[in-house]
Amino acid sequence: MAGSVAPETGDYPAGGFDLERGRSLGIQVGALALFVAIWWAGALVTPQNLLPRPPAVLEVLLADVASGQLFELVWQSLRHYVPGLLIGSALGMATGVLVGWSDTADLSVGTVAGVLRPVPPLAWIPFAIIWFGLNDRGAAFIIAIVAFWINYYNAESGVRNVDSQLLEVGRSLRTRSDLGLIRRVVIPSATPELFTGFRTAAGQAWMVMVAAELLGVPGIGKHLWDAANFLQMQVVIAYMLVIGVLFLLSDRLIKLVESRMLAWR
């Protein structure tokens, strides 16, 4: 038809998105293949009791999947990983928002936080044993401490970085109470940093979980340490890889939730 305008396609090449995804996937697969190749090459010149070859590790994983032991260990770890992460993150975010918003809270709570922050999480292990015992609650307590501090400082930073013009707009719309401004302006503006803190805490919590299970709490970490004591390095490496996969899955899940919740931005 005369006068019709053909749609422009120059900025969106056909299959461009698929090509980009394919390139990204290729890089990831290539990096993993290179990692396995270097590992295998190193294992060829190293005693098997020090660095097992990939097939020995794969054999452990397949046997534990078939017996169900791997899933049982994952479930045992999740029973204290998830509560510790969620409780510590919620308390850390709430405290960070309060300190970032209120000068009085900054002078009081912020001062106490500055004193306690340098204490290593593992230094709290004696208190975890005395207060909660050698159980899931004790391990969750250690994980919660790690999650608390990471979320606390990210939330505080997010609140302090809220654009003052947004606060003026909120006040002009008759949102004058502190609670109203925090709920309608501050939290939405600080959400990206809140998610960053939560993602970071989720990753750190997997690492601390292994140390927390030194208390004798059943889970991946305890199984890993028991295997190390008997020099079963193929089991140690197998469950190191399991922790890595669990971290990647949790990180992807958090990123998916973040992208959905922040789609409006």
PDB file of C-alpha atoms in Angstrom:
ATOM      1  CA  MET A   1       0.000   0.000   0.000  1.00  0.00           C
ATOM      2  CA  ALA A   2       1.279   3.422  -0.999  1.00  0.00           C
ATOM      3  CA  GLY A   3       2.502   5.548   1.854  1.00  0.00           C
ATOM      4  CA  SER A   4       2.907   2.622   4.228  1.00  0.00           C
ATOM      5  CA  VAL A   5       6.003   2.573   6.386  1.00  0.00           C
ATOM      6  CA  ALA A   6       7.925  -0.621   6.880  1.00  0.00           C
ATOM      7  CA  PRO A   7       8.787  -1.393  10.517  1.00  0.00           C
ATOM      8  CA  GLU A   8      12.348  -0.613  11.470  1.00  0.00           C
ATOM      9  CA  THR A   9      14.381  -3.670  12.384  1.00  0.00           C
ATOM     10  CA  GLY A  10      17.867  -2.243  12.335  1.00  0.00           C
ATOM     11  CA  ASP A  11      18.024  -1.771  16.097  1.00  0.00           C
ATOM     12  CA  TYR A  12      16.649  -5.238  16.827  1.00  0.00           C
ATOM     13  CA  PRO A  13      18.429  -7.823  14.666  1.00  0.00           C
ATOM     14  CA  ALA A  14      16.573 -11.080  14.184  1.00  0.00           C
ATOM     15  CA  GLY A  15      17.778 -13.627  16.672  1.00  0.00           C
ATOM     16  CA  GLY A  16      20.016 -11.064  18.360  1.00  0.00           C
ATOM     17  CA  PHE A  17      18.694 -11.870  21.804  1.00  0.00           C
ATOM     18  CA  ASP A  18      19.134 -15.618  21.241  1.00  0.00           C
ATOM     19  CA  LEU A  19      22.666 -15.065  19.972  1.00  0.00           C
ATOM     20  CA  GLU A  20      23.549 -13.095  23.081  1.00  0.00           C
ATOM     21  CA  ARG A  21      22.118 -15.782  25.328  1.00  0.00           C
ATOM     22  CA  GLY A  22      23.960 -18.445  23.368  1.00  0.00           C
ATOM     23  CA  ARG A  23      27.216 -16.515  23.696  1.00  0.00           C
ATOM     24  CA  SER A  24      26.757 -16.143  27.457  1.00  0.00           C
ATOM     25  CA  LEU A  25      25.939 -19.834  27.832  1.00  0.00           C
ATOM     26  CA  GLY A  26      28.962 -20.755  25.727  1.00  0.00           C
ATOM     27  CA  ILE A  27      31.276 -18.703  27.942  1.00  0.00           C
ATOM     28  CA  GLN A  28      29.855 -20.291  31.082  1.00  0.00           C
ATOM     29  CA  VAL A  29      30.149 -23.831  29.760  1.00  0.00           C
ATOM     30  CA  GLY A  30      33.635 -23.127  28.483  1.00  0.00           C
ATOM     31  CA  ALA A  31      34.737 -21.767  31.852  1.00  0.00           C
ATOM     32  CA  LEU A  32      33.395 -24.849  33.643  1.00  0.00           C
ATOM     33  CA  ALA A  33      35.077 -27.163  31.130  1.00  0.00           C
ATOM     34  CA  LEU A  34      38.390 -25.349  31.593  1.00  0.00           C
ATOM     35  CA  PHE A  35      38.030 -25.605  35.383  1.00  0.00           C
ATOM     36  CA  VAL A  36      37.445 -29.381  35.183  1.00  0.00           C
ATOM     37  CA  ALA A  37      40.348 -29.783  32.748  1.00  0.00           C
ATOM     38  CA  ILE A  38      42.758 -27.947  35.059  1.00  0.00           C
ATOM     39  CA  TRP A  39      41.482 -29.939  38.034  1.00  0.00           C
ATOM     40  CA  TRP A  40      41.913 -33.237  36.157  1.00  0.00           C
ATOM     41  CA  ALA A  41      45.392 -32.314  34.971  1.00  0.00           C
ATOM     42  CA  GLY A  42      46.427 -31.441  38.507  1.00  0.00           C
ATOM     43  CA  ALA A  43      44.953 -34.687  39.852  1.00  0.00           C
ATOM     44  CA  LEU A  44      47.038 -36.721  37.392  1.00  0.00           C
ATOM     45  CA  VAL A  45      50.264 -35.584  39.052  1.00  0.00           C
ATOM     46  CA  THR A  46      48.930 -35.506  42.630  1.00  0.00           C
ATOM     47  CA  PRO A  47      48.261 -38.453  44.982  1.00  0.00           C
ATOM     48  CA  GLN A  48      44.588 -39.420  44.953  1.00  0.00           C
ATOM     49  CA  ASN A  49      44.281 -38.994  48.707  1.00  0.00           C
ATOM     50  CA  LEU A  50      45.209 -35.316  48.262  1.00  0.00           C
ATOM     51  CA  LEU A  51      43.374 -34.403  45.062  1.00  0.00           C
ATOM     52  CA  PRO A  52      40.902 -36.970  43.681  1.00  0.00           C
ATOM     53  CA  ARG A  53      40.102 -37.000  39.978  1.00  0.00           C
ATOM     54  CA  PRO A  54      36.677 -35.797  38.754  1.00  0.00           C
ATOM     55  CA  PRO A  55      35.331 -39.339  38.075  1.00  0.00           C
ATOM     56  CA  ALA A  56      35.903 -40.295  41.742  1.00  0.00           C
ATOM     57  CA  VAL A  57      33.982 -37.227  42.894  1.00  0.00           C
ATOM     58  CA  LEU A  58      31.191 -37.899  40.402  1.00  0.00           C
ATOM     59  CA  GLU A  59      30.947 -41.458  41.707  1.00  0.00           C
ATOM     60  CA  VAL A  60      30.371 -40.156  45.240  1.00  0.00           C
ATOM     61  CA  LEU A  61      27.673 -37.756  44.070  1.00  0.00           C
ATOM     62  CA  LEU A  62      25.843 -40.417  42.052  1.00  0.00           C
ATOM     63  CA  ALA A  63      25.985 -42.905  44.929  1.00  0.00           C
ATOM     64  CA  ASP A  64      24.644 -40.356  47.432  1.00  0.00           C
ATOM     65  CA  VAL A  65      21.883 -39.294  45.058  1.00  0.00           C
ATOM     66  CA  ALA A  66      20.871 -42.915  44.527  1.00  0.00           C
ATOM     67  CA  SER A  67      20.835 -43.633  48.260  1.00  0.00           C
ATOM     68  CA  GLY A  68      19.049 -40.362  49.073  1.00  0.00           C
ATOM     69  CA  GLN A  69      21.779 -39.262  51.460  1.00  0.00           C
ATOM     70  CA  LEU A  70      22.547 -36.093  49.498  1.00  0.00           C
ATOM     71  CA  PHE A  71      18.949 -34.894  49.697  1.00  0.00           C
ATOM     72  CA  GLU A  72      18.774 -35.727  53.399  1.00  0.00           C
ATOM     73  CA  LEU A  73      21.940 -33.712  54.103  1.00  0.00           C
ATOM     74  CA  VAL A  74      20.646 -30.758  52.080  1.00  0.00           C
ATOM     75  CA  TRP A  75      17.386 -30.816  54.023  1.00  0.00           C
ATOM     76  CA  GLN A  76      19.238 -30.975  57.345  1.00  0.00           C
ATOM     77  CA  SER A  77      21.297 -27.913  56.396  1.00  0.00           C
ATOM     78  CA  LEU A  78      18.303 -25.983  55.098  1.00  0.00           C
ATOM     79  CA  ARG A  79      16.554 -26.434  58.464  1.00  0.00           C
ATOM     80  CA  HIS A  80      18.955 -23.958  60.038  1.00  0.00           C
ATOM     81  CA  TYR A  81      20.180 -22.091  56.953  1.00  0.00           C
ATOM     82  CA  VAL A  82      16.769 -20.723  55.949  1.00  0.00           C
ATOM     83  CA  PRO A  83      15.542 -19.601  59.421  1.00  0.00           C
ATOM     84  CA  GLY A  84      18.928 -18.087  60.240  1.00  0.00           C
ATOM     85  CA  LEU A  85      19.077 -16.189  56.963  1.00  0.00           C
ATOM     86  CA  LEU A  86      15.493 -14.915  57.117  1.00  0.00           C
ATOM     87  CA  ILE A  87      15.497 -13.907  60.783  1.00  0.00           C
ATOM     88  CA  GLY A  88      18.929 -12.272  60.624  1.00  0.00           C
ATOM     89  CA  SER A  89      18.071 -10.439  57.403  1.00  0.00           C
ATOM     90  CA  ALA A  90      14.719  -9.164  58.698  1.00  0.00           C
ATOM     91  CA  LEU A  91      16.250  -7.869  61.927  1.00  0.00           C
ATOM     92  CA  GLY A  92      19.219  -6.380  60.073  1.00  0.00           C
ATOM     93  CA  MET A  93      17.031  -4.564  57.540  1.00  0.00           C
ATOM     94  CA  ALA A  94      14.696  -3.196  60.221  1.00  0.00           C
ATOM     95  CA  THR A  95      17.573  -1.974  62.388  1.00  0.00           C
ATOM     96  CA  GLY A  96      19.431  -0.519  59.409  1.00  0.00           C
ATOM     97  CA  VAL A  97      16.375   1.418  58.245  1.00  0.00           C
ATOM     98  CA  LEU A  98      15.847   2.765  61.755  1.00  0.00           C
ATOM     99  CA  VAL A  99      19.472   3.860  62.170  1.00  0.00           C
ATOM    100  CA  GLY A 100      19.617   5.335  58.684  1.00  0.00           C
ATOM    101  CA  TRP A 101      16.438   7.359  59.240  1.00  0.00           C
ATOM    102  CA  SER A 102      16.739   8.537  62.843  1.00  0.00           C
ATOM    103  CA  ASP A 103      19.648  10.563  64.236  1.00  0.00           C
ATOM    104  CA  THR A 104      18.736   9.412  67.726  1.00  0.00           C
ATOM    105  CA  ALA A 105      18.866   5.762  66.674  1.00  0.00           C
ATOM    106  CA  ASP A 106      22.152   6.426  64.921  1.00  0.00           C
ATOM    107  CA  LEU A 107      23.692   7.843  68.105  1.00  0.00           C
ATOM    108  CA  SER A 108      22.353   5.057  70.314  1.00  0.00           C
ATOM    109  CA  VAL A 109      21.893   1.844  68.315  1.00  0.00           C
ATOM    110  CA  GLY A 110      24.558   2.833  65.807  1.00  0.00           C
ATOM    111  CA  THR A 111      27.132   3.248  68.571  1.00  0.00           C
ATOM    112  CA  VAL A 112      26.379  -0.202  70.013  1.00  0.00           C
ATOM    113  CA  ALA A 113      26.511  -1.680  66.517  1.00  0.00           C
ATOM    114  CA  GLY A 114      29.923  -0.124  65.959  1.00  0.00           C
ATOM    115  CA  VAL A 115      31.224  -1.884  69.072  1.00  0.00           C
ATOM    116  CA  LEU A 116      29.747  -5.305  68.268  1.00  0.00           C
ATOM    117  CA  ARG A 117      30.374  -5.386  64.522  1.00  0.00           C
ATOM    118  CA  PRO A 118      34.099  -6.312  64.675  1.00  0.00           C
ATOM    119  CA  VAL A 119      33.331  -9.441  66.732  1.00  0.00           C
ATOM    120  CA  PRO A 120      33.763 -12.471  64.397  1.00  0.00           C
ATOM    121  CA  PRO A 121      30.595 -14.565  63.985  1.00  0.00           C
ATOM    122  CA  LEU A 122      32.425 -17.700  65.098  1.00  0.00           C
ATOM    123  CA  ALA A 123      33.222 -16.011  68.410  1.00  0.00           C
ATOM    124  CA  TRP A 124      29.512 -16.382  69.205  1.00  0.00           C
ATOM    125  CA  ILE A 125      29.688 -20.189  68.994  1.00  0.00           C
ATOM    126  CA  PRO A 126      30.090 -20.643  72.805  1.00  0.00           C
ATOM    127  CA  PHE A 127      26.965 -18.542  73.341  1.00  0.00           C
ATOM    128  CA  ALA A 128      25.108 -20.545  70.693  1.00  0.00           C
ATOM    129  CA  ILE A 129      25.968 -23.751  72.549  1.00  0.00           C
ATOM    130  CA  ILE A 130      25.033 -22.368  75.980  1.00  0.00           C
ATOM    131  CA  TRP A 131      21.849 -20.582  74.898  1.00  0.00           C
ATOM    132  CA  PHE A 132      20.464 -23.008  72.313  1.00  0.00           C
ATOM    133  CA  GLY A 133      22.451 -26.238  72.522  1.00  0.00           C
ATOM    134  CA  LEU A 134      23.916 -28.433  69.788  1.00  0.00           C
ATOM    135  CA  ASN A 135      20.922 -28.262  67.480  1.00  0.00           C
ATOM    136  CA  ASP A 136      19.444 -26.402  64.517  1.00  0.00           C
ATOM    137  CA  ARG A 137      18.681 -23.325  66.629  1.00  0.00           C
ATOM    138  CA  GLY A 138      22.317 -22.943  67.640  1.00  0.00           C
ATOM    139  CA  ALA A 139      23.496 -23.148  64.020  1.00  0.00           C
ATOM    140  CA  ALA A 140      20.717 -20.788  62.898  1.00  0.00           C
ATOM    141  CA  PHE A 141      21.865 -18.292  65.520  1.00  0.00           C
ATOM    142  CA  ILE A 142      25.379 -18.134  64.012  1.00  0.00           C
ATOM    143  CA  ILE A 143      23.985 -17.765  60.485  1.00  0.00           C
ATOM    144  CA  ALA A 144      21.570 -15.059  61.664  1.00  0.00           C
ATOM    145  CA  ILE A 145      24.436 -12.990  63.059  1.00  0.00           C
ATOM    146  CA  VAL A 146      26.198 -12.974  59.692  1.00  0.00           C
ATOM    147  CA  ALA A 147      22.987 -12.120  57.842  1.00  0.00           C
ATOM    148  CA  PHE A 148      22.150  -9.390  60.350  1.00  0.00           C
ATOM    149  CA  TRP A 149      25.303  -7.317  59.840  1.00  0.00           C
ATOM    150  CA  ILE A 150      25.338  -7.505  56.063  1.00  0.00           C
ATOM    151  CA  ASN A 151      21.682  -6.468  55.796  1.00  0.00           C
ATOM    152  CA  TYR A 152      22.074  -3.849  58.516  1.00  0.00           C
ATOM    153  CA  TYR A 153      24.764  -1.884  56.715  1.00  0.00           C
ATOM    154  CA  ASN A 154      23.135  -2.187  53.284  1.00  0.00           C
ATOM    155  CA  ALA A 155      19.783  -1.002  54.658  1.00  0.00           C
ATOM    156  CA  GLU A 156      21.399   1.893  56.485  1.00  0.00           C
ATOM    157  CA  SER A 157      23.261   2.944  53.337  1.00  0.00           C
ATOM    158  CA  GLY A 158      20.121   2.611  51.227  1.00  0.00           C
ATOM    159  CA  VAL A 159      18.100   4.861  53.544  1.00  0.00           C
ATOM    160  CA  ARG A 160      20.811   7.519  53.740  1.00  0.00           C
ATOM    161  CA  ASN A 161      21.054   7.616  49.935  1.00  0.00           C
ATOM    162  CA  VAL A 162      17.338   8.280  49.359  1.00  0.00           C
ATOM    163  CA  ASP A 163      16.925  11.386  47.213  1.00  0.00           C
ATOM    164  CA  SER A 164      15.819  14.317  49.384  1.00  0.00           C
ATOM    165  CA  GLN A 165      13.569  15.510  46.563  1.00  0.00           C
ATOM    166  CA  LEU A 166      11.549  12.298  46.838  1.00  0.00           C
ATOM    167  CA  LEU A 167      11.029  12.998  50.525  1.00  0.00           C
ATOM    168  CA  GLU A 168       9.817  16.520  49.697  1.00  0.00           C
ATOM    169  CA  VAL A 169       7.379  15.099  47.183  1.00  0.00           C
ATOM    170  CA  GLY A 170       6.117  12.667  49.805  1.00  0.00           C
ATOM    171  CA  ARG A 171       5.594  15.467  52.319  1.00  0.00           C
ATOM    172  CA  SER A 172       3.833  17.591  49.708  1.00  0.00           C
ATOM    173  CA  LEU A 173       1.383  14.715  49.241  1.00  0.00           C
ATOM    174  CA  ARG A 174       0.513  14.951  52.941  1.00  0.00           C
ATOM    175  CA  THR A 175       2.667  12.039  54.007  1.00  0.00           C
ATOM    176  CA  ARG A 176       4.126  13.747  57.045  1.00  0.00           C
ATOM    177  CA  SER A 177       4.631  11.001  59.603  1.00  0.00           C
ATOM    178  CA  ASP A 178       7.973   9.212  59.744  1.00  0.00           C
ATOM    179  CA  LEU A 179       6.310   5.825  59.414  1.00  0.00           C
ATOM    180  CA  GLY A 180       4.373   6.967  56.335  1.00  0.00           C
ATOM    181  CA  LEU A 181       7.481   8.362  54.650  1.00  0.00           C
ATOM    182  CA  ILE A 182       9.459   5.208  55.403  1.00  0.00           C
ATOM    183  CA  ARG A 183       6.705   2.974  54.048  1.00  0.00           C
ATOM    184  CA  ARG A 184       5.819   4.992  50.942  1.00  0.00           C
ATOM    185  CA  VAL A 185       9.114   6.644  49.972  1.00  0.00           C
ATOM    186  CA  VAL A 186      12.152   5.299  51.782  1.00  0.00           C
ATOM    187  CA  ILE A 187      11.580   1.560  51.468  1.00  0.00           C
ATOM    188  CA  PRO A 188      10.739   1.633  47.724  1.00  0.00           C
ATOM    189  CA  SER A 189      13.774   3.832  47.038  1.00  0.00           C
ATOM    190  CA  ALA A 190      16.117   1.685  49.107  1.00  0.00           C
ATOM    191  CA  THR A 191      14.812  -1.652  47.797  1.00  0.00           C
ATOM    192  CA  PRO A 192      17.738  -2.241  45.364  1.00  0.00           C
ATOM    193  CA  GLU A 193      20.251  -1.961  48.200  1.00  0.00           C
ATOM    194  CA  LEU A 194      18.066  -4.119  50.422  1.00  0.00           C
ATOM    195  CA  PHE A 195      18.144  -6.848  47.788  1.00  0.00           C
ATOM    196  CA  THR A 196      21.889  -6.451  47.361  1.00  0.00           C
ATOM    197  CA  GLY A 197      22.351  -6.956  51.084  1.00  0.00           C
ATOM    198  CA  PHE A 198      20.078  -9.994  51.122  1.00  0.00           C
ATOM    199  CA  ARG A 199      21.866 -11.618  48.170  1.00  0.00           C
ATOM    200  CA  THR A 200      25.243 -11.024  49.776  1.00  0.00           C
ATOM    201  CA  ALA A 201      24.020 -12.420  53.089  1.00  0.00           C
ATOM    202  CA  ALA A 202      22.603 -15.499  51.367  1.00  0.00           C
ATOM    203  CA  GLY A 203      26.017 -16.251  49.872  1.00  0.00           C
ATOM    204  CA  GLN A 204      27.937 -15.609  53.090  1.00  0.00           C
ATOM    205  CA  ALA A 205      25.461 -17.745  55.023  1.00  0.00           C
ATOM    206  CA  TRP A 206      26.356 -20.835  52.969  1.00  0.00           C
ATOM    207  CA  MET A 207      30.004 -20.425  53.963  1.00  0.00           C
ATOM    208  CA  VAL A 208      29.258 -19.802  57.621  1.00  0.00           C
ATOM    209  CA  MET A 209      26.861 -22.759  57.664  1.00  0.00           C
ATOM    210  CA  VAL A 210      29.800 -25.143  57.275  1.00  0.00           C
ATOM    211  CA  ALA A 211      31.538 -23.621  60.293  1.00  0.00           C
ATOM    212  CA  ALA A 212      28.300 -23.502  62.291  1.00  0.00           C
ATOM    213  CA  GLU A 213      27.815 -27.227  61.775  1.00  0.00           C
ATOM    214  CA  LEU A 214      31.123 -27.823  63.543  1.00  0.00           C
ATOM    215  CA  LEU A 215      28.902 -27.642  66.623  1.00  0.00           C
ATOM    216  CA  GLY A 216      27.869 -31.176  65.728  1.00  0.00           C
ATOM    217  CA  VAL A 217      24.639 -30.193  64.006  1.00  0.00           C
ATOM    218  CA  PRO A 218      23.801 -32.650  61.184  1.00  0.00           C
ATOM    219  CA  GLY A 219      24.096 -31.281  57.664  1.00  0.00           C
ATOM    220  CA  ILE A 220      26.392 -30.833  54.717  1.00  0.00           C
ATOM    221  CA  GLY A 221      29.073 -29.074  56.733  1.00  0.00           C
ATOM    222  CA  LYS A 222      29.297 -31.769  59.402  1.00  0.00           C
ATOM    223  CA  HIS A 223      29.379 -34.491  56.762  1.00  0.00           C
ATOM    224  CA  LEU A 224      32.145 -32.610  54.978  1.00  0.00           C
ATOM    225  CA  TRP A 225      34.222 -32.281  58.144  1.00  0.00           C
ATOM    226  CA  ASP A 226      33.695 -35.941  59.086  1.00  0.00           C
ATOM    227  CA  ALA A 227      34.954 -36.962  55.652  1.00  0.00           C
ATOM    228  CA  ALA A 228      37.991 -34.684  55.998  1.00  0.00           C
ATOM    229  CA  ASN A 229      38.904 -36.325  59.306  1.00  0.00           C
ATOM    230  CA  PHE A 230      39.075 -39.677  57.512  1.00  0.00           C
ATOM    231  CA  LEU A 231      40.924 -38.177  54.496  1.00  0.00           C
ATOM    232  CA  GLN A 232      37.991 -38.964  52.187  1.00  0.00           C
ATOM    233  CA  MET A 233      38.847 -36.071  49.922  1.00  0.00           C
ATOM    234  CA  GLN A 234      36.534 -37.204  47.133  1.00  0.00           C
ATOM    235  CA  VAL A 235      33.617 -36.738  49.564  1.00  0.00           C
ATOM    236  CA  VAL A 236      34.954 -33.346  50.669  1.00  0.00           C
ATOM    237  CA  ILE A 237      35.203 -32.073  47.097  1.00  0.00           C
ATOM    238  CA  ALA A 238      31.816 -33.557  46.188  1.00  0.00           C
ATOM    239  CA  TYR A 239      30.044 -31.620  48.925  1.00  0.00           C
ATOM    240  CA  MET A 240      32.046 -28.488  48.269  1.00  0.00           C
ATOM    241  CA  LEU A 241      30.522 -28.624  44.788  1.00  0.00           C
ATOM    242  CA  VAL A 242      27.072 -29.241  46.286  1.00  0.00           C
ATOM    243  CA  ILE A 243      27.400 -26.088  48.386  1.00  0.00           C
ATOM    244  CA  GLY A 244      28.461 -24.174  45.270  1.00  0.00           C
ATOM    245  CA  VAL A 245      25.427 -25.387  43.325  1.00  0.00           C
ATOM    246  CA  LEU A 246      23.088 -24.528  46.207  1.00  0.00           C
ATOM    247  CA  PHE A 247      24.566 -21.040  46.335  1.00  0.00           C
ATOM    248  CA  LEU A 248      24.045 -20.542  42.599  1.00  0.00           C
ATOM    249  CA  LEU A 249      20.439 -21.738  42.817  1.00  0.00           C
ATOM    250  CA  SER A 250      19.626 -19.480  45.774  1.00  0.00           C
ATOM    251  CA  ASP A 251      21.332 -16.523  44.112  1.00  0.00           C
ATOM    252  CA  ARG A 252      19.393 -17.019  40.877  1.00  0.00           C
ATOM    253  CA  LEU A 253      16.143 -17.305  42.822  1.00  0.00           C
ATOM    254  CA  ILE A 254      16.792 -14.049  44.675  1.00  0.00           C
ATOM    255  CA  LYS A 255      17.723 -12.296  41.421  1.00  0.00           C
ATOM    256  CA  LEU A 256      14.492 -13.544  39.831  1.00  0.00           C
ATOM    257  CA  VAL A 257      12.407 -12.213  42.713  1.00  0.00           C
ATOM    258  CA  GLU A 258      14.333  -8.927  42.587  1.00  0.00           C
ATOM    259  CA  SER A 259      13.717  -8.480  38.864  1.00  0.00           C
ATOM    260  CA  ARG A 260       9.989  -9.110  39.331  1.00  0.00           C
ATOM    261  CA  MET A 261       9.627  -6.767  42.301  1.00  0.00           C
ATOM    262  CA  LEU A 262      11.697  -3.995  40.727  1.00  0.00           C
ATOM    263  CA  ALA A 263      10.169  -4.227  37.264  1.00  0.00           C
ATOM    264  CA  TRP A 264       8.463  -0.873  37.902  1.00  0.00           C
ATOM    265  CA  ARG A 265      11.858   0.842  38.039  1.00  0.00           C
TER     266      ARG A 265
END
